[in-house]
CSV table of C-alpha atoms in Angstrom, one decimal:
chain,number,residue,atom,x,y,z
A,1,MET,CA,49.9,93.7,104.6
A,2,GLY,CA,49.5,96.5,107.2
A,3,ALA,CA,48.6,99.9,106.6
A,4,GLN,CA,47.0,102.1,103.6
A,5,PHE,CA,50.1,103.3,101.5
A,6,ASP,CA,50.8,106.5,102.2
A,7,ILE,CA,53.7,108.4,100.5
A,8,SER,CA,54.3,110.5,103.2
A,9,PHE,CA,56.0,107.9,105.2
A,10,VAL,CA,58.4,107.8,102.7
A,11,PHE,CA,59.8,111.3,103.7
A,12,SER,CA,59.3,110.4,107.1
A,13,PHE,CA,61.7,107.5,106.7
A,14,LEU,CA,64.4,108.7,104.9
A,15,PRO,CA,66.0,110.8,108.1
A,16,LYS,CA,65.5,107.8,110.4
A,17,LEU,CA,67.0,105.8,107.9
A,18,LEU,CA,69.7,108.0,107.0
A,19,GLY,CA,70.5,107.9,111.1
A,20,THR,CA,72.2,104.7,110.3
A,21,LEU,CA,74.1,105.7,107.3
A,22,SER,CA,77.0,106.0,109.2
A,23,THR,CA,77.0,101.9,110.2
A,24,THR,CA,76.7,101.0,106.8
A,25,LEU,CA,79.6,103.6,105.1
A,26,LEU,CA,81.6,102.2,108.0
A,27,ILE,CA,81.2,98.7,106.6
A,28,VAL,CA,81.8,100.0,103.4
A,29,ALA,CA,84.9,101.5,104.1
A,30,GLY,CA,86.5,99.3,106.4
A,31,SER,CA,85.9,96.3,103.9
A,32,LEU,CA,87.2,98.5,100.8
A,33,LEU,CA,90.2,99.0,103.2
A,34,THR,CA,91.1,95.2,104.4
A,35,GLY,CA,89.9,94.4,100.8
A,36,ILE,CA,92.6,96.4,99.0
A,37,ILE,CA,95.3,95.1,101.4
A,38,VAL,CA,94.4,91.3,100.9
A,39,GLY,CA,93.7,92.3,97.2
A,40,PHE,CA,97.3,93.2,96.8
A,41,LEU,CA,99.1,90.6,98.9
A,42,VAL,CA,97.1,87.9,96.8
A,43,ALA,CA,97.5,89.2,93.4
A,44,LEU,CA,101.2,89.5,93.7
A,45,PRO,CA,101.9,85.5,94.1
A,46,ARG,CA,100.3,85.0,90.9
A,47,LEU,CA,101.5,88.2,89.3
A,48,TYR,CA,105.0,87.1,90.0
A,49,LYS,CA,104.2,83.3,89.8
A,50,ILE,CA,105.5,82.4,93.1
A,51,PRO,CA,105.2,78.6,93.5
A,52,VAL,CA,103.3,77.5,96.5
A,53,LEU,CA,101.7,81.1,97.4
A,54,LYS,CA,100.1,81.2,93.7
A,55,ILE,CA,97.7,78.0,94.3
A,56,PHE,CA,96.8,79.4,97.8
A,57,SER,CA,95.8,82.4,96.6
A,58,GLU,CA,94.0,80.9,93.4
A,59,ILE,CA,91.9,78.7,95.8
A,60,TYR,CA,91.1,81.8,97.9
A,61,ILE,CA,89.8,83.8,95.2
A,62,SER,CA,87.9,80.7,93.9
A,63,PHE,CA,86.4,80.3,97.0
A,64,PHE,CA,85.4,83.9,97.9
A,65,ARG,CA,83.7,84.3,94.4
A,66,GLY,CA,82.4,80.8,94.2
A,67,THR,CA,80.3,81.1,97.0
A,68,PRO,CA,77.6,83.6,98.0
A,69,ILE,CA,78.0,86.5,100.7
A,70,LEU,CA,75.8,85.5,102.8
A,71,ILE,CA,76.9,82.1,103.2
A,72,GLN,CA,80.3,84.0,103.7
A,73,LEU,CA,78.8,85.8,106.6
A,74,PHE,CA,77.4,83.1,108.6
A,75,LEU,CA,80.7,81.1,107.9
A,76,PHE,CA,82.7,83.3,109.6
A,77,TYR,CA,80.1,84.6,112.1
A,78,TYR,CA,79.8,81.0,113.3
A,79,GLY,CA,83.0,79.3,112.5
A,80,LEU,CA,86.1,81.9,113.3
A,81,PRO,CA,84.8,81.7,117.0
A,82,GLU,CA,85.2,77.8,117.1
A,83,ILE,CA,88.5,78.1,115.0
A,84,MET,CA,89.8,80.8,117.2
A,85,LYS,CA,89.1,78.8,120.3
A,86,LEU,CA,91.6,75.8,119.2
A,87,VAL,CA,94.5,78.4,119.5
A,88,HIS,CA,92.8,79.8,122.6
A,89,VAL,CA,91.7,82.9,121.4
A,90,ASP,CA,88.1,84.2,123.1
A,91,MET,CA,86.4,85.7,120.6
A,92,THR,CA,83.0,85.8,122.4
A,93,ARG,CA,82.8,89.3,123.2
A,94,THR,CA,84.1,90.4,119.7
A,95,PRO,CA,81.2,92.9,118.4
A,96,VAL,CA,79.3,91.6,115.6
A,97,LEU,CA,80.7,94.5,113.1
A,98,VAL,CA,84.3,92.9,113.2
A,99,PHE,CA,83.1,89.7,111.6
A,100,VAL,CA,81.2,91.6,109.2
A,101,ILE,CA,83.7,94.0,107.9
A,102,LEU,CA,86.3,90.8,108.0
A,103,THR,CA,84.0,88.7,105.8
A,104,TYR,CA,83.4,91.4,103.2
A,105,GLY,CA,86.7,92.6,103.6
A,106,LEU,CA,87.8,89.0,102.4
A,107,HIS,CA,84.8,88.8,99.8
A,108,THR,CA,85.8,91.9,98.3
A,109,GLY,CA,90.0,91.2,98.5
A,110,ALA,CA,89.4,88.4,96.0
A,111,TYR,CA,87.5,90.5,93.7
A,112,MET,CA,90.4,93.4,94.3
A,113,SER,CA,93.1,91.1,93.5
A,114,GLU,CA,91.4,89.9,90.2
A,115,MET,CA,91.1,93.6,89.3
A,116,ILE,CA,94.6,94.4,90.4
A,117,ARG,CA,95.7,91.4,88.8
A,118,ALA,CA,94.3,91.8,85.1
A,119,SER,CA,94.9,95.7,85.6
A,120,VAL,CA,98.7,95.3,85.8
A,121,MET,CA,98.4,92.5,83.1
A,122,ALA,CA,96.4,94.8,80.7
A,123,VAL,CA,99.7,97.5,80.7
A,124,ASP,CA,101.6,96.1,77.6
A,125,LYS,CA,104.6,94.7,78.3
A,126,GLY,CA,106.7,97.2,75.6
A,127,GLN,CA,106.0,100.0,78.0
A,128,VAL,CA,108.1,98.0,80.6
A,129,GLU,CA,110.5,97.3,78.2
A,130,ALA,CA,110.8,100.9,77.1
A,131,ALA,CA,111.1,101.9,80.9
A,132,TYR,CA,114.2,99.7,81.4
A,133,ALA,CA,115.5,100.9,77.9
A,134,THR,CA,115.5,104.5,79.6
A,135,GLY,CA,117.5,103.0,82.3
A,136,MET,CA,114.6,102.8,84.8
A,137,THR,CA,115.1,99.8,87.2
A,138,GLY,CA,111.9,97.7,88.1
A,139,PHE,CA,110.5,99.5,90.9
A,140,GLN,CA,110.7,102.8,89.1
A,141,ALA,CA,109.1,101.3,85.8
A,142,PHE,CA,106.7,100.1,87.9
A,143,THR,CA,105.6,102.9,89.9
A,144,ARG,CA,106.1,105.7,87.0
A,145,ILE,CA,105.0,103.5,84.0
A,146,VAL,CA,103.3,100.6,84.9
A,147,LEU,CA,101.0,101.9,87.7
A,148,PRO,CA,99.3,105.1,86.4
A,149,GLN,CA,98.1,103.1,83.6
A,150,ALA,CA,96.6,100.4,85.4
A,151,LEU,CA,94.9,102.6,88.1
A,152,GLY,CA,93.1,104.3,84.9
A,153,ILE,CA,92.2,101.0,83.5
A,154,ALA,CA,90.9,99.4,87.1
A,155,VAL,CA,88.9,102.7,88.1
A,156,PRO,CA,85.6,101.2,86.3
A,157,VAL,CA,86.0,97.6,87.9
A,158,PHE,CA,86.7,99.6,91.2
A,159,SER,CA,83.7,101.5,90.8
A,160,ASN,CA,81.6,98.4,90.5
A,161,LEU,CA,83.2,96.7,93.4
A,162,VAL,CA,82.9,99.3,95.5
A,163,ILE,CA,79.1,99.7,94.7
A,164,ALA,CA,78.4,96.2,94.8
A,165,LEU,CA,80.2,96.1,98.2
A,166,LEU,CA,77.5,98.9,99.4
A,167,LYS,CA,74.4,96.9,98.2
A,168,ASP,CA,76.2,93.9,99.7
A,169,THR,CA,76.0,95.9,103.0
A,170,SER,CA,72.2,94.9,103.1
A,171,LEU,CA,72.9,91.4,104.1
A,172,ALA,CA,74.4,92.7,107.5
A,173,PHE,CA,71.1,92.8,109.2
A,174,THR,CA,71.2,89.1,109.0
A,175,LEU,CA,73.8,89.1,112.0
A,176,GLY,CA,71.8,91.7,113.5
A,177,VAL,CA,74.0,94.7,112.7
A,178,MET,CA,71.8,97.8,112.4
A,179,GLU,CA,72.5,98.9,109.1
A,180,MET,CA,70.4,100.5,106.7
A,181,SER,CA,68.2,97.6,106.0
A,182,GLY,CA,67.9,96.4,109.2
A,183,LYS,CA,66.8,99.5,110.6
A,184,ALA,CA,64.2,99.7,107.7
A,185,GLN,CA,63.2,96.1,108.5
A,186,THR,CA,62.7,97.3,112.2
A,187,LEU,CA,60.6,100.5,110.9
A,188,GLY,CA,58.6,98.5,108.7
A,189,SER,CA,57.2,96.2,111.5
A,190,LEU,CA,56.8,98.6,114.2
A,191,THR,CA,54.8,100.9,111.4
A,192,GLN,CA,53.8,98.1,109.5
A,193,HIS,CA,54.4,100.5,106.3
A,194,PHE,CA,56.8,97.9,104.6
A,195,ILE,CA,56.7,99.6,101.1
A,196,GLU,CA,57.0,103.2,102.2
A,197,THR,CA,60.2,102.2,104.4
A,198,TYR,CA,61.4,100.1,101.5
A,199,ILE,CA,61.5,102.7,98.8
A,200,ALA,CA,63.1,104.9,101.5
A,201,LEU,CA,65.6,102.6,101.7
A,202,ALA,CA,65.9,102.1,97.7
A,203,LEU,CA,66.3,105.8,97.4
A,204,ILE,CA,68.9,106.4,99.7
A,205,TYR,CA,70.7,103.3,98.0
A,206,LEU,CA,70.2,104.7,94.7
A,207,VAL,CA,71.7,108.1,95.8
A,208,ILE,CA,74.8,107.2,97.2
A,209,SER,CA,75.7,104.4,94.3
A,210,PHE,CA,74.9,107.3,91.8
A,211,THR,CA,77.4,109.5,94.1
A,212,ILE,CA,80.3,106.9,93.9
A,213,GLU,CA,79.9,106.2,90.4
A,214,LYS,CA,79.9,110.0,89.3
A,215,LEU,CA,83.2,110.5,91.5
A,216,LEU,CA,85.1,107.6,90.3
A,217,LEU,CA,84.1,108.4,86.7
A,218,VAL,CA,85.8,112.0,87.5
A,219,ALA,CA,88.4,110.0,88.6
A,220,GLU,CA,88.9,108.0,85.6
A,221,HIS,CA,88.6,110.7,83.2
A,222,HIS,CA,91.5,112.2,85.4
A,223,LEU,CA,93.9,109.0,85.2
A,224,LEU,CA,92.9,108.4,81.5
A,225,ARG,CA,93.2,112.1,80.3
A,226,HIS,CA,95.9,110.8,78.4
A,227,GLU,CA,94.3,108.2,76.8
A,228,LYS,CA,91.7,110.1,75.6
A,229,ARG,CA,93.4,111.3,72.0
A,230,ASN,CA,93.4,108.0,70.6
A,231,THR,CA,89.8,107.3,70.8
A,232,PRO,CA,87.7,109.5,68.7
A,233,GLU,CA,84.2,108.2,68.4
A,234,LYS,CA,82.6,106.5,71.4
A,235,LYS,CA,78.9,106.2,70.4
A,236,SER,CA,79.0,104.6,67.2
A,237,PHE,CA,78.4,100.5,67.2
A,238,LYS,CA,82.2,100.1,66.6
A,239,ILE,CA,84.7,98.5,68.8
A,240,ASN,CA,86.6,96.1,67.4
A,241,LYS,CA,89.6,97.8,68.1
A,242,ASN,CA,88.7,97.6,72.3
A,243,TRP,CA,87.7,94.1,71.6
A,244,SER,CA,90.9,93.4,73.8
A,245,TYR,CA,90.3,96.1,76.6
A,246,ARG,CA,86.7,94.8,76.6
A,247,ARG,CA,87.5,91.0,76.9
A,248,ILE,CA,90.1,92.2,80.4
A,249,ILE,CA,86.9,93.9,81.6
A,250,ALA,CA,84.9,91.0,80.9
A,251,GLU,CA,87.4,88.6,82.7
A,252,LEU,CA,87.7,90.8,85.2
A,253,GLY,CA,84.4,90.0,85.9
A,254,PRO,CA,82.3,93.4,85.7
A,255,GLY,CA,81.9,93.6,89.8
A,256,LYS,CA,80.6,90.3,90.9
A,257,GLY,CA,78.5,89.4,87.8
A,258,GLY,CA,76.5,92.0,88.1
A,259,THR,CA,74.1,91.4,91.0
A,260,GLY,CA,76.0,92.8,93.8
A,261,LEU,CA,73.0,91.0,95.6
B,1,MET,CA,79.9,73.8,120.8
B,2,LYS,CA,82.8,71.6,119.4
B,3,LEU,CA,83.6,71.4,115.7
B,4,ASP,CA,82.6,67.9,114.4
B,5,PRO,CA,83.9,67.3,110.8
B,6,SER,CA,81.7,64.4,110.1
B,7,PHE,CA,78.7,66.4,110.8
B,8,ILE,CA,79.8,68.4,107.5
B,9,TRP,CA,78.5,65.4,105.4
B,10,THR,CA,75.2,64.6,107.3
B,11,ALA,CA,74.5,68.4,106.2
B,12,LEU,CA,75.7,68.0,103.1
B,13,VAL,CA,73.6,65.2,102.4
B,14,GLN,CA,70.5,66.6,103.8
B,15,ILE,CA,71.2,70.3,102.0
B,16,LEU,CA,71.4,68.1,98.7
B,17,SER,CA,67.3,68.3,98.8
B,18,ALA,CA,67.4,71.6,98.3
B,19,ILE,CA,69.3,72.4,95.4
B,20,PRO,CA,66.6,72.2,93.0
B,21,THR,CA,65.0,74.9,94.4
B,22,THR,CA,67.9,77.5,94.2
B,23,LEU,CA,68.6,76.2,90.2
B,24,TYR,CA,64.8,76.9,89.5
B,25,ILE,CA,65.2,80.5,91.1
B,26,THR,CA,68.4,80.9,88.9
B,27,VAL,CA,67.2,79.3,85.8
B,28,VAL,CA,63.9,81.2,85.9
B,29,SER,CA,65.4,84.3,86.9
B,30,VAL,CA,68.2,84.2,84.1
B,31,LEU,CA,65.7,83.4,81.4
B,32,ILE,CA,63.3,86.1,82.0
B,33,GLY,CA,65.8,88.2,82.9
B,34,PHE,CA,67.6,87.6,79.4
B,35,VAL,CA,64.4,88.4,77.8
B,36,ILE,CA,63.9,91.8,79.6
B,37,GLY,CA,67.4,92.4,79.1
B,38,VAL,CA,67.1,91.7,75.1
B,39,ALA,CA,64.2,94.3,74.8
B,40,VAL,CA,66.0,96.8,77.4
B,41,ALA,CA,69.1,96.6,75.4
B,42,LEU,CA,67.6,97.2,72.0
B,43,ILE,CA,65.1,99.9,73.4
B,44,ARG,CA,68.7,101.8,74.4
B,45,LEU,CA,70.6,101.0,71.3
B,46,TYR,CA,67.9,102.0,69.0
B,47,ARG,CA,66.9,104.8,71.2
B,48,VAL,CA,63.2,104.2,70.7
B,49,PRO,CA,61.2,107.7,72.3
B,50,LEU,CA,59.3,107.2,75.5
B,51,LEU,CA,60.4,104.0,76.1
B,52,TYR,CA,63.9,104.8,76.2
B,53,PRO,CA,63.9,107.1,79.3
B,54,LEU,CA,61.9,104.4,80.7
B,55,ALA,CA,64.4,101.9,80.2
B,56,VAL,CA,67.3,103.8,81.4
B,57,GLY,CA,65.3,104.8,84.5
B,58,TYR,CA,64.8,100.7,85.2
B,59,VAL,CA,68.6,100.0,84.7
B,60,THR,CA,69.8,102.7,87.0
B,61,PHE,CA,67.2,102.1,89.4
B,62,ILE,CA,67.9,98.1,89.4
B,63,ARG,CA,71.5,98.7,89.2
B,64,GLY,CA,71.7,101.3,92.1
B,65,THR,CA,69.8,99.3,94.6
B,66,PRO,CA,70.5,96.0,96.4
B,67,MET,CA,68.6,92.7,95.3
B,68,LEU,CA,67.2,92.4,99.0
B,69,THR,CA,65.3,95.7,98.5
B,70,HIS,CA,63.9,94.4,95.2
B,71,LEU,CA,62.8,91.5,96.7
B,72,LEU,CA,61.1,92.8,99.7
B,73,LEU,CA,59.8,95.9,97.6
B,74,ILE,CA,58.0,93.0,95.4
B,75,TYR,CA,57.0,91.0,98.2
B,76,PHE,CA,55.5,94.0,99.9
B,77,GLY,CA,54.3,96.0,97.2
B,78,LEU,CA,52.8,93.6,94.7
B,79,PRO,CA,50.4,91.8,96.6
B,80,VAL,CA,48.7,95.6,97.4
B,81,LEU,CA,48.9,96.3,93.6
B,82,ILE,CA,47.3,93.2,92.8
B,83,ASP,CA,44.6,93.1,95.4
B,84,GLY,CA,44.0,96.7,94.4
B,85,LEU,CA,43.6,96.1,90.7
B,86,ALA,CA,41.5,92.7,91.8
B,87,ALA,CA,39.1,94.8,94.1
B,88,HIS,CA,38.7,97.2,91.0
B,89,PHE,CA,38.1,95.2,88.4
B,90,GLY,CA,36.3,92.3,90.2
B,91,TRP,CA,38.9,89.7,89.3
B,92,SER,CA,38.6,86.4,91.7
B,93,PHE,CA,42.3,86.0,91.8
B,94,ARG,CA,43.7,87.4,95.2
B,95,SER,CA,47.5,87.4,95.9
B,96,VAL,CA,47.2,85.3,98.2
B,97,SER,CA,47.3,82.6,95.7
B,98,ILE,CA,50.9,83.5,94.5
B,99,PRO,CA,53.2,80.8,96.0
B,100,MET,CA,56.0,82.4,97.9
B,101,ILE,CA,58.9,81.4,95.5
B,102,GLY,CA,56.9,83.2,92.7
B,103,PHE,CA,57.8,86.2,94.5
B,104,ALA,CA,61.2,85.5,94.4
B,105,TYR,CA,61.0,84.3,90.8
B,106,ILE,CA,59.5,87.9,89.6
B,107,SER,CA,61.5,90.1,92.0
B,108,PHE,CA,64.7,88.1,90.8
B,109,SER,CA,64.0,88.2,87.1
B,110,ILE,CA,63.5,92.1,87.3
B,111,THR,CA,66.7,92.3,88.8
B,112,ALA,CA,68.1,89.8,86.3
B,113,GLY,CA,66.7,91.8,83.6
B,114,ALA,CA,68.7,95.1,84.3
B,115,TYR,CA,72.1,93.4,84.6
B,116,MET,CA,71.6,91.4,81.7
B,117,SER,CA,70.5,94.2,79.7
B,118,GLU,CA,73.9,95.6,80.4
B,119,VAL,CA,75.3,92.4,79.2
B,120,VAL,CA,73.5,92.5,76.0
B,121,ARG,CA,74.1,96.0,75.3
B,122,SER,CA,77.8,95.9,75.6
B,123,GLY,CA,77.8,92.3,73.5
B,124,LEU,CA,76.2,94.0,70.7
B,125,LEU,CA,78.4,97.2,70.7
B,126,ALA,CA,81.3,94.8,71.2
B,127,VAL,CA,80.1,93.9,67.1
B,128,ASP,CA,81.7,96.1,64.6
B,129,ARG,CA,79.4,98.2,62.6
B,130,GLY,CA,80.8,97.1,59.3
B,131,GLN,CA,79.4,93.8,59.8
B,132,LEU,CA,76.0,94.8,59.8
B,133,GLU,CA,76.4,97.0,57.1
B,134,ALA,CA,78.4,94.4,54.7
B,135,ALA,CA,75.3,92.4,55.6
B,136,HIS,CA,73.2,95.2,54.1
B,137,SER,CA,75.0,95.1,51.1
B,138,ILE,CA,74.4,91.7,50.2
B,139,GLY,CA,70.7,92.1,50.8
B,140,MET,CA,70.0,90.9,53.6
B,141,THR,CA,67.2,92.5,55.8
B,142,THR,CA,68.1,94.0,59.0
B,143,PRO,CA,66.7,91.0,61.5
B,144,GLN,CA,68.4,88.3,59.0
B,145,ALA,CA,71.5,90.5,59.5
B,146,LEU,CA,71.0,90.6,63.3
B,147,LYS,CA,69.9,87.1,63.5
B,148,ARG,CA,72.7,85.8,61.2
B,149,ILE,CA,75.6,88.2,61.7
B,150,VAL,CA,75.2,90.3,64.9
B,151,PHE,CA,73.9,88.2,67.4
B,152,PRO,CA,75.9,85.0,67.0
B,153,GLN,CA,78.9,87.6,67.4
B,154,ALA,CA,77.3,89.2,70.3
B,155,LEU,CA,76.9,86.1,71.6
B,156,ALA,CA,80.5,85.5,72.0
B,157,ALA,CA,81.7,88.3,73.4
B,158,SER,CA,79.0,88.5,76.1
B,159,LEU,CA,79.7,85.3,77.1
B,160,PRO,CA,82.1,85.9,79.9
B,161,ASN,CA,79.6,88.5,81.3
B,162,LEU,CA,76.8,86.0,80.9
B,163,SER,CA,78.6,83.7,82.9
B,164,ASN,CA,79.2,86.1,85.6
B,165,SER,CA,75.7,87.1,85.4
B,166,VAL,CA,74.4,83.9,86.1
B,167,ILE,CA,76.8,83.1,88.6
B,168,GLY,CA,75.7,86.4,90.3
B,169,MET,CA,71.9,84.9,90.4
B,170,LEU,CA,72.8,81.5,91.4
B,171,HIS,CA,74.9,83.2,94.5
B,172,GLY,CA,71.7,86.1,94.8
B,173,SER,CA,69.0,83.3,95.5
B,174,THR,CA,70.6,82.9,98.6
B,175,LEU,CA,68.2,86.1,99.5
B,176,ALA,CA,65.1,83.7,98.8
B,177,PHE,CA,65.0,82.6,102.3
B,178,THR,CA,63.8,86.3,103.5
B,179,VAL,CA,60.5,85.3,101.7
B,180,SER,CA,60.3,81.7,103.4
B,181,VAL,CA,61.7,79.8,100.2
B,182,VAL,CA,63.5,77.2,101.6
B,183,ASP,CA,66.7,77.1,99.2
B,184,ILE,CA,70.0,75.7,100.0
B,185,ASN,CA,70.9,78.3,102.5
B,186,ALA,CA,67.5,78.2,104.2
B,187,LYS,CA,68.0,74.4,104.2
B,188,ALA,CA,71.8,75.0,105.8
B,189,GLN,CA,70.0,77.4,108.2
B,190,ILE,CA,67.2,74.6,109.5
B,191,VAL,CA,69.5,72.1,109.6
B,192,ALA,CA,71.8,74.2,111.2
B,193,SER,CA,69.6,75.4,114.0
B,194,THR,CA,68.1,71.8,114.5
B,195,ASN,CA,71.5,70.4,115.2
B,196,TRP,CA,72.9,73.5,116.7
B,197,LYS,CA,76.2,72.8,114.5
B,198,PHE,CA,75.8,76.4,112.6
B,199,PHE,CA,79.5,76.1,111.0
B,200,GLU,CA,79.7,72.7,109.6
B,201,ALA,CA,76.4,73.3,108.3
B,202,TYR,CA,77.4,76.7,106.2
B,203,LEU,CA,80.3,75.1,105.5
B,204,ALA,CA,78.4,72.1,103.7
B,205,ALA,CA,76.2,75.0,101.8
B,206,ALA,CA,79.4,76.8,101.0
B,207,LEU,CA,81.0,73.7,99.2
B,208,ILE,CA,77.5,73.1,97.3
B,209,PHE,CA,77.8,76.5,96.0
B,210,TRP,CA,81.3,76.5,95.2
B,211,ALA,CA,81.2,73.0,93.3
B,212,LEU,CA,77.9,75.0,91.5
B,213,THR,CA,79.7,78.0,90.7
B,214,PHE,CA,82.7,75.9,89.2
B,215,LEU,CA,80.7,73.7,87.4
B,216,ILE,CA,79.1,77.0,85.5
B,217,GLU,CA,82.5,78.2,84.8
B,218,ARG,CA,83.3,75.1,83.5
B,219,VAL,CA,80.3,74.5,81.1
B,220,THR,CA,80.8,78.0,80.3
B,221,SER,CA,84.4,77.6,78.9
B,222,VAL,CA,83.4,74.8,77.1
B,223,ILE,CA,80.8,76.7,75.0
B,224,GLU,CA,83.2,79.5,74.9
B,225,LYS,CA,85.7,77.6,73.1
B,226,ARG,CA,83.1,76.1,70.5
B,227,ILE,CA,81.7,79.6,69.8
B,228,ASN,CA,85.1,81.2,69.3
B,229,LEU,CA,85.8,78.7,66.7
B,230,TYR,CA,85.1,81.3,63.8
B,231,ASN,CA,87.4,84.0,65.6
B,232,ARG,CA,90.4,81.4,65.6
B,233,GLY,CA,93.3,82.4,63.1
B,234,GLY,CA,91.6,84.8,60.9
B,235,VAL,CA,92.9,88.2,60.1
B,236,ALA,CA,92.5,90.0,63.3
């Protein structure tokens, strides 16, 4: 199993791996952006129950949530060029990163749309009616009343999704993208210090996901600042009141069933 | 390369033989993960001294790093550890005798354990403390109360999360190909590269996973209906 374990390698690998951090973050940012746009587009037909489109978006969500991201990566990488060939678009020169971001974008989009749908639905209908009663238009009621509340509800799920996405990017190496885990693999086989590289890799992922979590926690506190008054004790074994809230979170899928590979 | 729709079916049939491997990995990791998860969740809920920081560290580490790194760390790290110990204590057991799938089992169980502990913890937290007190007041011991009153309700509350975790592990099992275990994904790769029909093979694999996920969801919803019977009507 290669050379003797040597902790100093962990430190020497850290800067080398950090050099490819930008690729990882590019994938995360690119797919988040795609995912949010797709998510909105897909959530709307289900929220407003538009006849045919609703079925399409259900199939889309079901497929992307029902198959592993790894399979989706391969499927898009090999399938998209062939499908595009049918409409005479040549994709042989498209950089691999495009396929990767597209796949992750569509994958996250499915989860995003569920997140958007559930958080909008979690806002009490009475609030909208109250908004109408004070003479707001539908658009005003949505942007002023529903959206701010939905955002607060969505943040924990969003945070899970971003972290899951970050961790999923570790699979991009299978298509030959040199992001962090790809780099780690190369470093490992070059130096035969596999354990050290993967410890370094794990540390970097840990720090980034921790940072994302903390940042979004701040955002959540800010967005939910009006709610705090009603939830006095948090630490005790008591939730029954929050039962419905927890259910919503549960049904949203706590980000990708948890694993996020 | 030309699209060959009929090959999807051929690939599907060939990939079917790899389903048991995927299911073994999923089931083993979920079951062991659940046991680890219950232990870790109880440690965290009761704030057991010494073990508490360990449990928190474990959950944070696992949830903060990709499953792939867990697998590779175990794959490269465990043999070193085992062989080191074996040399030290003079065991005849060497890491070479661990089958490849063993690494997948161990690593995925550890991964699942961390996620399961969160599922179990939130499930237990979802049960009103008053229920435990009521059970105590009629003379049940704590283990009795936990077993008869708290756990059934916690299970009902955590079922959706549990189902998500199972699906997550099912999808995560595709990583086993990195340690040369032939699961659905690896089989699809083999079928694809021997026939040079990648798209069709992966489409077949995707369909199988989709079907398996759908099945898990259906089964869960049936169980959910049964387990939530007590919840129907009621005062809440």
